[in-house]
Amino acid sequence: MKTDIILAGVGGQGILSIAATIGMAALANNLHIKQAEVHGMSQRGGAVQSHFRLSSDPISSDLIPKGKADIILSVEPMEALRYLDFLKSDGWIVTNSTPFVNISNYPEIEIVLNKLKSRKNTIILDADSIAKELGSPRSSNIVILGAASPFIDLPFESLEAALRKIFLRKGEKIIQANIEALKAGKAFAEKR
Amino acid sequence: MQKLLLLGAEAIAQGAIDGGMSGVYAYPGTPSTEITEYVQHYELAKERNIHSKWSANEKTAMESGLGMSYAGKRAMVCMKHVGLNVAADAFMNSAITGTNGGLLVTVADDPSMHSSQNEQDSRYYGKFAQIPILEPSSQQEAYDMAYTGFQMSERLGVPILIRITTRLAHSRAAIERKQLLDQNEISLPSNPHQFVLLPNFARVQYKGLLNSFSGFIEDSETSPFNEYRDGSDKTLGILTCGLAYNYLMESFQDKPFNHPLLKIGQYPMPRKKVEKLLNECDEVLVLEDGYPMIEEVLKGYTAKENIKGRLDGSIPRDGELNPNIVAQALGFEEKKKETLLNDAELKEMIKARPPAMCTGCGHIDAYNALNEALSEYTVGRVFSDIGCYTLGALPPFNAINSCVDMGASITMAKGASDAGIVPAVAVIGDSTFTHSGMTGLIDVVNEKAPITILISDNFTAGMTGGQDSAALGKIEDICEGIGVDPAHIRVFVPMKKNHDEMVRIIREELSFEGVSVIIPRRQCIQTMRNVELNKRITELNLR
Ligand SMILES: Cc1ncc(C[n+]2csc(CCOP(=O)(O)OP(=O)(O)O)c2C)c(N)n1
């Protein structure tokens, strides 16, 4: 078993907490992991990505080769497109539909969404609204993780358990909110 | 023992702690920062009283590490690659003094310049200083090398350079710990002249270093980090080091690997093993991140034109390696493969998203005021430095004309004013000012150079993630102490509502024909929830 994931977003949008959640769940399942992160300069509002590899066998490269990723998980729609080269032809894109506009020449959002929709294995969700409806606007990244969870070879309960551990110090309410967010994302993906 | 999921940088910290380290000395710099931060936040390190406070710059860090080694204890010094330029004087001479307690110098290179001004290869510094280098290819090796590195340094009597790169520093994997070792007791060097580099003593020390070199090669020859694997397909031999090994193995995921392989993790290079590879194989492909250092050496070893790598174009001359580049060099992938991103429509859609200053950042207000005040002068007179404020080079600000190395703003402004660009302006951050801006200020004051220096004080090293700034609460005192007239040290709070006042103050100082220091002062918004920092800011009455 092997899943290669490109996590994409803008610095500060919380892709590292998605990575931490998958990482903890993978470790609990005794899987091998390599996760290349981006720190430093680009964290200041620049485009950021993380390569996440999990496998039942030892993993060689920290970076995913182009054309080999199973999933692009993106918290921002234009950023999902930036790494298309890395995706397998039958790989999945799971992306937020809410743009993060911090540049003046951001393309028409409709054009970006249409481009995404033109691929068959794409799930686009308005994670921000879903999270808001659940009363926890800050867990929109976890909603997207939930929507990607059917494609990640990990028991759903391990992701829940990982969220529990990560938010342990923040109290039961925040833990529950994040688990709800995870479930809502999964439900969305399964409807599709 | 338990497995830990760690970044490569953190694995080094953990290895050093477990290997009996008594102190880490560092100045922050991507991608090395997490080494020291790991020690700072690690309970066991506190219990063991391991020093981990930030140093003012890389040179002071290197010297403090050497001092701890003198005292017989184990120390590690960490920095990014360009930091070694700052520490180079101390570093080069530490090879001559040699060590007493084990001394590791961990330097993180940044090929492809993810967060740096250049992609210099620190292995050349190791070679220049004539000391051994360790280069891990995985998080586990990073741990192991830091752990055993202290003993190696004590055995060989010299500092050891550990070279890592961004991708290893910032990639996570599971590592297994070894047994926790005790720290050394204090013990002075047995030779009282070892650390006294007067020419007479230094010549003796240097001869000693030269005589040790064959021992370093011998150590490499038997090192577990240098592995020769035989293979039946001798048409191509492969020499790898660092992460390149992983990319190589990735390329052979779905095919058997039959090539003779030399994986190097310790330098100087193991001569016999290298010769064996060259003798056995028709061609040799060299896979190394950074400059073609090994490849150059091999080209000297052999007259045959059979070395492939960065110098013959098999691999791009610059930039970091990745699995695709390696697969292409092996002939498994075509070089100019059509990429999805060649789709014109798609290309048009994906806009560059460069880093930018945060909404609400004080540097922004300072630049808006500076730009307006400077509008009466011709352009091209603002010298800046390294930090978040460097992003003022980008639109909409286009506010600065240089960024070279830490501290260069003040001294370049001085040189330009000497040449006749008056007034010249320097823009520097608080942490960069104490790193190496203040020494330049002495030159400026001594010659009364007509420059205006903006020290944009946000109480932290913002760019690297909000580390403590050595300048906190001291900037006016430092400037006054160096000799700046207090009447020309002006402080304001950079906020929209103060714009007109800021412009007025900057204008006044620009027209003053002498040294002025202007301090726009407001806390970095990324640190607003840092309890410790907030306490100190209040104590120092900085708000
Ligand atoms: C010699 C050297 N050491 C370290 C760095 C890494 N570095 C870049 S910016 C920076 C922090 C600068 O802090 P400050 O001057 O206070 O400016 P701020 O980022 O807070 O605006 C550091 C440590 C570097 N580029 N060069």
GROMACS .gro file of N, CA, C and O in nm, chain A residues 2 10 23 27 33-37 39-42 44-47 53 60-66 76 78-79 81-82 84-85 100-103 105-107 111-112 115 138, chain B residues 5 7 30 34 114-115 139 167 170-173 243 246-247 249-250 253 321-324 339-341 343 345-346 349-356 358 388 391 462-463 465 526:
model
  344
    2LYS      N    1   0.042   0.226  -0.075
    2LYS     CA    2   0.126   0.345  -0.090
    2LYS      C    3   0.038   0.462  -0.132
    2LYS      O    4  -0.042   0.448  -0.224
   10VAL      N    5  -0.145   2.838   0.050
   10VAL     CA    6  -0.069   2.961   0.064
   10VAL      C    7  -0.014   2.964   0.206
   10VAL      O    8  -0.080   2.915   0.298
   23GLY      N    9   0.026   1.242   0.935
   23GLY     CA   10   0.150   1.183   0.985
   23GLY      C   11   0.126   1.102   1.112
   23GLY      O   12   0.173   0.989   1.126
   27LEU      N   13   0.168   0.698   1.151
   27LEU     CA   14   0.261   0.640   1.248
   27LEU      C   15   0.188   0.539   1.337
   27LEU      O   16   0.241   0.432   1.368
   33ILE      N   17   0.677   0.684   0.655
   33ILE     CA   18   0.637   0.819   0.613
   33ILE      C   19   0.757   0.899   0.571
   33ILE      O   20   0.863   0.889   0.631
   34LYS      N   21   0.740   0.981   0.468
   34LYS     CA   22   0.833   1.090   0.444
   34LYS      C   23   0.750   1.213   0.409
   34LYS      O   24   0.655   1.204   0.333
   35GLN      N   25   0.786   1.322   0.469
   35GLN     CA   26   0.707   1.442   0.448
   35GLN      C   27   0.798   1.562   0.432
   35GLN      O   28   0.860   1.608   0.527
   36ALA      N   29   0.806   1.614   0.310
   36ALA     CA   30   0.891   1.730   0.284
   36ALA      C   31   0.807   1.856   0.299
   36ALA      O   32   0.704   1.871   0.235
   37GLU      N   33   0.851   1.946   0.385
   37GLU     CA   34   0.775   2.068   0.413
   37GLU      C   35   0.850   2.189   0.357
   37GLU      O   36   0.966   2.180   0.323
   39HIS      N   37   0.956   2.561   0.481
   39HIS     CA   38   0.961   2.663   0.586
   39HIS      C   39   1.031   2.785   0.528
   39HIS      O   40   1.094   2.776   0.424
   40GLY      N   41   1.025   2.895   0.601
   40GLY     CA   42   1.106   3.009   0.559
   40GLY      C   43   1.030   3.108   0.474
   40GLY      O   44   0.910   3.127   0.490
   41MET      N   45   1.104   3.166   0.383
   41MET     CA   46   1.058   3.279   0.303
   41MET      C   47   0.914   3.266   0.252
   41MET      O   48   0.833   3.355   0.271
   42SER      N   49   0.883   3.153   0.186
   42SER     CA   50   0.754   3.146   0.119
   42SER      C   51   0.639   3.134   0.218
   42SER      O   52   0.522   3.146   0.180
   44ARG      N   53   0.562   3.346   0.413
   44ARG     CA   54   0.503   3.480   0.420
   44ARG      C   55   0.408   3.502   0.303
   44ARG      O   56   0.439   3.578   0.212
   45GLY      N   57   0.294   3.431   0.302
   45GLY     CA   58   0.193   3.456   0.200
   45GLY      C   59   0.228   3.406   0.061
   45GLY      O   60   0.158   3.436  -0.035
   46GLY      N   61   0.335   3.330   0.047
   46GLY     CA   62   0.371   3.275  -0.083
   46GLY      C   63   0.305   3.140  -0.105
   46GLY      O   64   0.237   3.087  -0.018
   47ALA      N   65   0.325   3.085  -0.227
   47ALA     CA   66   0.272   2.952  -0.256
   47ALA      C   67   0.355   2.849  -0.179
   47ALA      O   68   0.476   2.853  -0.183
   53ARG      N   69   0.436   1.132   0.172
   53ARG     CA   70   0.438   0.996   0.121
   53ARG      C   71   0.416   0.898   0.235
   53ARG      O   72   0.484   0.905   0.337
   60SER      N   73   1.196   0.571  -0.053
   60SER     CA   74   1.327   0.625  -0.087
   60SER      C   75   1.327   0.777  -0.083
   60SER      O   76   1.379   0.838   0.008
   61SER      N   77   1.266   0.837  -0.183
   61SER     CA   78   1.279   0.981  -0.202
   61SER      C   79   1.187   1.060  -0.109
   61SER      O   80   1.072   1.022  -0.087
   62ASP      N   81   1.239   1.172  -0.057
   62ASP     CA   82   1.154   1.262   0.021
   62ASP      C   83   1.058   1.338  -0.069
   62ASP      O   84   0.956   1.386  -0.025
   63LEU      N   85   1.097   1.353  -0.196
   63LEU     CA   86   1.012   1.426  -0.290
   63LEU      C   87   0.937   1.326  -0.379
   63LEU      O   88   0.991   1.222  -0.417
   64ILE      N   89   0.814   1.359  -0.414
   64ILE     CA   90   0.736   1.275  -0.504
   64ILE      C   91   0.780   1.308  -0.647
   64ILE      O   92   0.788   1.426  -0.683
   65PRO      N   93   0.811   1.207  -0.729
   65PRO     CA   94   0.846   1.239  -0.867
   65PRO      C   95   0.726   1.294  -0.941
   65PRO      O   96   0.612   1.264  -0.908
   66LYS      N   97   0.751   1.374  -1.043
   66LYS     CA   98   0.641   1.426  -1.124
   66LYS      C   99   0.564   1.310  -1.186
   66LYS      O  100   0.624   1.209  -1.223
   76GLU      N  101  -0.671   2.577  -0.158
   76GLU     CA  102  -0.692   2.697  -0.241
   76GLU      C  103  -0.699   2.652  -0.387
   76GLU      O  104  -0.613   2.576  -0.432
   78MET      N  105  -0.653   2.786  -0.708
   78MET     CA  106  -0.547   2.808  -0.807
   78MET      C  107  -0.422   2.728  -0.770
   78MET      O  108  -0.350   2.676  -0.857
   79GLU      N  109  -0.399   2.714  -0.640
   79GLU     CA  110  -0.280   2.640  -0.596
   79GLU      C  111  -0.290   2.492  -0.633
   79GLU      O  112  -0.190   2.424  -0.653
   81LEU      N  113  -0.393   2.380  -0.909
   81LEU     CA  114  -0.348   2.368  -1.048
   81LEU      C  115  -0.197   2.376  -1.061
   81LEU      O  116  -0.137   2.317  -1.151
   82ARG      N  117  -0.135   2.449  -0.969
   82ARG     CA  118   0.009   2.475  -0.981
   82ARG      C  119   0.090   2.345  -0.985
   82ARG      O  120   0.197   2.339  -1.044
   84LEU      N  121  -0.018   2.036  -1.094
   84LEU     CA  122  -0.079   1.934  -1.179
   84LEU      C  123   0.023   1.836  -1.237
   84LEU      O  124  -0.005   1.717  -1.251
   85ASP      N  125   0.142   1.887  -1.267
   85ASP     CA  126   0.247   1.803  -1.323
   85ASP      C  127   0.282   1.683  -1.236
   85ASP      O  128   0.335   1.584  -1.283
  100PHE      N  129  -0.788   3.240  -0.223
  100PHE     CA  130  -0.714   3.325  -0.130
  100PHE      C  131  -0.647   3.431  -0.216
  100PHE      O  132  -0.550   3.405  -0.287
  101VAL      N  133  -0.705   3.550  -0.214
  101VAL     CA  134  -0.658   3.653  -0.307
  101VAL      C  135  -0.565   3.751  -0.237
  101VAL      O  136  -0.611   3.840  -0.166
  102ASN      N  137  -0.437   3.732  -0.253
  102ASN     CA  138  -0.342   3.828  -0.197
  102ASN      C  139  -0.250   3.883  -0.306
  102ASN      O  140  -0.145   3.936  -0.279
  103ILE      N  141  -0.294   3.863  -0.432
  103ILE     CA  142  -0.220   3.920  -0.544
  103ILE      C  143  -0.319   3.994  -0.633
  103ILE      O  144  -0.438   3.959  -0.635
  105ASN      N  145  -0.334   4.016  -0.959
  105ASN     CA  146  -0.370   3.958  -1.089
  105ASN      C  147  -0.432   3.819  -1.075
  105ASN      O  148  -0.418   3.735  -1.163
  106TYR      N  149  -0.497   3.795  -0.962
  106TYR     CA  150  -0.561   3.664  -0.943
  106TYR      C  151  -0.662   3.643  -1.056
  106TYR      O  152  -0.742   3.731  -1.088
  107PRO      N  153  -0.659   3.524  -1.121
  107PRO     CA  154  -0.749   3.502  -1.235
  107PRO      C  155  -0.895   3.497  -1.192
  107PRO      O  156  -0.926   3.480  -1.075
  111ILE      N  157  -1.306   3.079  -1.407
  111ILE     CA  158  -1.216   3.013  -1.503
  111ILE      C  159  -1.136   2.904  -1.434
  111ILE      O  160  -1.121   2.792  -1.485
  112VAL      N  161  -1.088   2.937  -1.314
  112VAL     CA  162  -1.009   2.840  -1.238
  112VAL      C  163  -1.096   2.719  -1.203
  112VAL      O  164  -1.056   2.603  -1.223
  115LYS      N  165  -1.173   2.502  -1.502
  115LYS     CA  166  -1.057   2.420  -1.539
  115LYS      C  167  -1.050   2.297  -1.448
  115LYS      O  168  -1.027   2.185  -1.494
  138ARG      N  169  -1.240   2.793   1.164
  138ARG     CA  170  -1.096   2.772   1.152
  138ARG      C  171  -1.060   2.629   1.112
  138ARG      O  172  -0.945   2.598   1.090
  197LEU      N  173   0.902   1.086   1.510
  197LEU     CA  174   0.881   1.143   1.377
  197LEU      C  175   0.943   1.283   1.376
  197LEU      O  176   0.891   1.374   1.438
  199LEU      N  177   1.176   1.614   1.175
  199LEU     CA  178   1.240   1.680   1.063
  199LEU      C  179   1.388   1.644   1.066
  199LEU      O  180   1.443   1.618   1.174
  222THR      N  181   1.710   2.995   0.774
  222THR     CA  182   1.647   2.884   0.705
  222THR      C  183   1.750   2.815   0.617
  222THR      O  184   1.821   2.886   0.545
  226GLU      N  185   1.547   2.514   1.288
  226GLU     CA  186   1.475   2.417   1.371
  226GLU      C  187   1.567   2.333   1.458
  226GLU      O  188   1.520   2.271   1.553
  306HIS      N  189   1.561   2.835  -0.203
  306HIS     CA  190   1.423   2.849  -0.157
  306HIS      C  191   1.408   2.970  -0.068
  306HIS      O  192   1.307   3.037  -0.069
  307SER      N  193   1.509   2.998   0.014
  307SER     CA  194   1.502   3.111   0.108
  307SER      C  195   1.638   3.178   0.124
  307SER      O  196   1.677   3.210   0.235
  331GLN      N  197   1.699   1.106   0.759
  331GLN     CA  198   1.681   1.161   0.893
  331GLN      C  199   1.755   1.073   0.995
  331GLN      O  200   1.813   1.123   1.091
  359ARG      N  201   1.604   2.011   0.173
  359ARG     CA  202   1.507   1.901   0.164
  359ARG      C  203   1.521   1.803   0.277
  359ARG      O  204   1.423   1.744   0.320
  362HIS      N  205   1.404   1.987   0.616
  362HIS     CA  206   1.261   2.013   0.628
  362HIS      C  207   1.174   1.896   0.584
  362HIS      O  208   1.061   1.914   0.542
  363SER      N  209   1.230   1.777   0.591
  363SER     CA  210   1.147   1.661   0.561
  363SER      C  211   1.144   1.573   0.686
  363SER      O  212   1.243   1.559   0.756
  364ARG      N  213   1.024   1.519   0.711
  364ARG     CA  214   1.004   1.440   0.832
  364ARG      C  215   1.010   1.291   0.804
  364ARG      O  216   0.957   1.245   0.703
  365ALA      N  217   1.068   1.216   0.894
  365ALA     CA  218   1.061   1.070   0.887
  365ALA      C  219   1.086   1.017   1.027
  365ALA      O  220   1.126   1.091   1.117
  435LEU      N  221   2.086   1.332  -0.022
  435LEU     CA  222   1.954   1.285  -0.065
  435LEU      C  223   1.955   1.224  -0.205
  435LEU      O  224   1.862   1.155  -0.243
  438ASN      N  225   1.858   0.872  -0.232
  438ASN     CA  226   1.715   0.837  -0.226
  438ASN      C  227   1.648   0.853  -0.362
  438ASN      O  228   1.564   0.774  -0.401
  439TYR      N  229   1.688   0.958  -0.434
  439TYR     CA  230   1.629   0.980  -0.566
  439TYR      C  231   1.672   0.868  -0.660
  439TYR      O  232   1.596   0.823  -0.745
  441MET      N  233   1.740   0.555  -0.571
  441MET     CA  234   1.663   0.435  -0.538
  441MET      C  235   1.519   0.448  -0.586
  441MET      O  236   1.456   0.351  -0.627
  442GLU      N  237   1.466   0.569  -0.581
  442GLU     CA  238   1.331   0.593  -0.629
  442GLU      C  239   1.322   0.556  -0.778
  442GLU      O  240   1.224   0.498  -0.823
  445GLN      N  241   1.264   0.183  -0.829
  445GLN     CA  242   1.152   0.122  -0.756
  445GLN      C  243   1.101  -0.002  -0.827
  445GLN      O  244   1.068  -0.102  -0.767
  513LEU      N  245   1.869   1.873  -0.677
  513LEU     CA  246   1.828   1.752  -0.746
  513LEU      C  247   1.685   1.718  -0.709
  513LEU      O  248   1.631   1.766  -0.610
  514ASN      N  249   1.622   1.634  -0.789
  514ASN     CA  250   1.493   1.576  -0.753
  514ASN      C  251   1.484   1.443  -0.825
  514ASN      O  252   1.570   1.410  -0.907
  515PRO      N  253   1.382   1.362  -0.794
  515PRO     CA  254   1.377   1.229  -0.854
  515PRO      C  255   1.371   1.233  -1.006
  515PRO      O  256   1.424   1.143  -1.073
  516ASN      N  257   1.309   1.333  -1.065
  516ASN     CA  258   1.299   1.339  -1.211
  516ASN      C  259   1.433   1.368  -1.277
  516ASN      O  260   1.467   1.307  -1.378
  531THR      N  261   0.516   1.887  -2.045
  531THR     CA  262   0.451   1.887  -1.914
  531THR      C  263   0.312   1.944  -1.929
  531THR      O  264   0.281   2.018  -2.023
  532LEU      N  265   0.228   1.907  -1.834
  532LEU     CA  266   0.090   1.957  -1.833
  532LEU      C  267   0.089   2.109  -1.832
  532LEU      O  268   0.003   2.173  -1.888
  533LEU      N  269   0.191   2.162  -1.765
  533LEU     CA  270   0.191   2.306  -1.748
  533LEU      C  271   0.232   2.379  -1.875
  533LEU      O  272   0.239   2.500  -1.878
  535ASP      N  273   0.040   2.355  -2.125
  535ASP     CA  274  -0.093   2.393  -2.168
  535ASP      C  275  -0.107   2.545  -2.149
  535ASP      O  276  -0.104   2.595  -2.037
  537GLU      N  277  -0.339   2.764  -2.175
  537GLU     CA  278  -0.451   2.816  -2.099
  537GLU      C  279  -0.422   2.805  -1.949
  537GLU      O  280  -0.442   2.898  -1.871
  538LEU      N  281  -0.369   2.688  -1.915
  538LEU     CA  282  -0.339   2.661  -1.774
  538LEU      C  283  -0.228   2.754  -1.725
  538LEU      O  284  -0.234   2.811  -1.616
  541MET      N  285  -0.335   3.082  -1.635
  541MET     CA  286  -0.423   3.084  -1.518
  541MET      C  287  -0.346   3.084  -1.386
  541MET      O  288  -0.393   3.134  -1.286
  542ILE      N  289  -0.228   3.021  -1.388
  542ILE     CA  290  -0.155   3.005  -1.262
  542ILE      C  291  -0.060   3.122  -1.243
  542ILE      O  292   0.041   3.133  -1.311
  543LYS      N  293  -0.095   3.209  -1.153
  543LYS     CA  294  -0.014   3.329  -1.132
  543LYS      C  295   0.090   3.302  -1.023
  543LYS      O  296   0.065   3.227  -0.929
  544ALA      N  297   0.204   3.368  -1.040
  544ALA     CA  298   0.306   3.358  -0.935
  544ALA      C  299   0.250   3.418  -0.807
  544ALA      O  300   0.172   3.513  -0.810
  545ARG      N  301   0.284   3.357  -0.696
  545ARG     CA  302   0.238   3.411  -0.569
  545ARG      C  303   0.363   3.430  -0.483
  545ARG      O  304   0.400   3.343  -0.405
  546PRO      N  305   0.432   3.542  -0.502
  546PRO     CA  306   0.555   3.563  -0.426
  546PRO      C  307   0.523   3.591  -0.280
  546PRO      O  308   0.412   3.633  -0.249
  547PRO      N  309   0.619   3.568  -0.192
  547PRO     CA  310   0.596   3.604  -0.053
  547PRO      C  311   0.575   3.755  -0.043
  547PRO      O  312   0.618   3.830  -0.129
  548ALA      N  313   0.508   3.798   0.064
  548ALA     CA  314   0.480   3.939   0.081
  548ALA      C  315   0.476   3.971   0.229
  548ALA      O  316   0.459   3.882   0.311
  550CYS      N  317   0.314   4.079   0.571
  550CYS     CA  318   0.181   4.048   0.621
  550CYS      C  319   0.094   4.175   0.624
  550CYS      O  320   0.145   4.285   0.644
  580CYS      N  321   1.232   4.043   0.666
  580CYS     CA  322   1.102   4.059   0.601
  580CYS      C  323   1.097   4.188   0.519
  580CYS      O  324   1.034   4.194   0.414
  583LEU      N  325   1.129   4.236   0.141
  583LEU     CA  326   1.016   4.223   0.050
  583LEU      C  327   0.969   4.359   0.001
  583LEU      O  328   0.887   4.368  -0.091
  654GLY      N  329   1.191   3.830   1.231
  654GLY     CA  330   1.061   3.791   1.176
  654GLY      C  331   1.071   3.689   1.064
  654GLY      O  332   0.999   3.589   1.062
  655MET      N  333   1.161   3.712   0.971
  655MET     CA  334   1.168   3.630   0.851
  655MET      C  335   1.189   3.482   0.881
  655MET      O  336   1.138   3.395   0.811
  657GLY      N  337   1.090   3.328   1.149
  657GLY     CA  338   0.984   3.269   1.230
  657GLY      C  339   0.971   3.326   1.370
  657GLY      O  340   0.909   3.265   1.456
  718GLN      N  341   0.309   3.876   1.388
  718GLN     CA  342   0.313   3.730   1.402
  718GLN      C  343   0.352   3.689   1.544
  718GLN      O  344   0.338   3.573   1.581
   0.00000   0.00000   0.00000
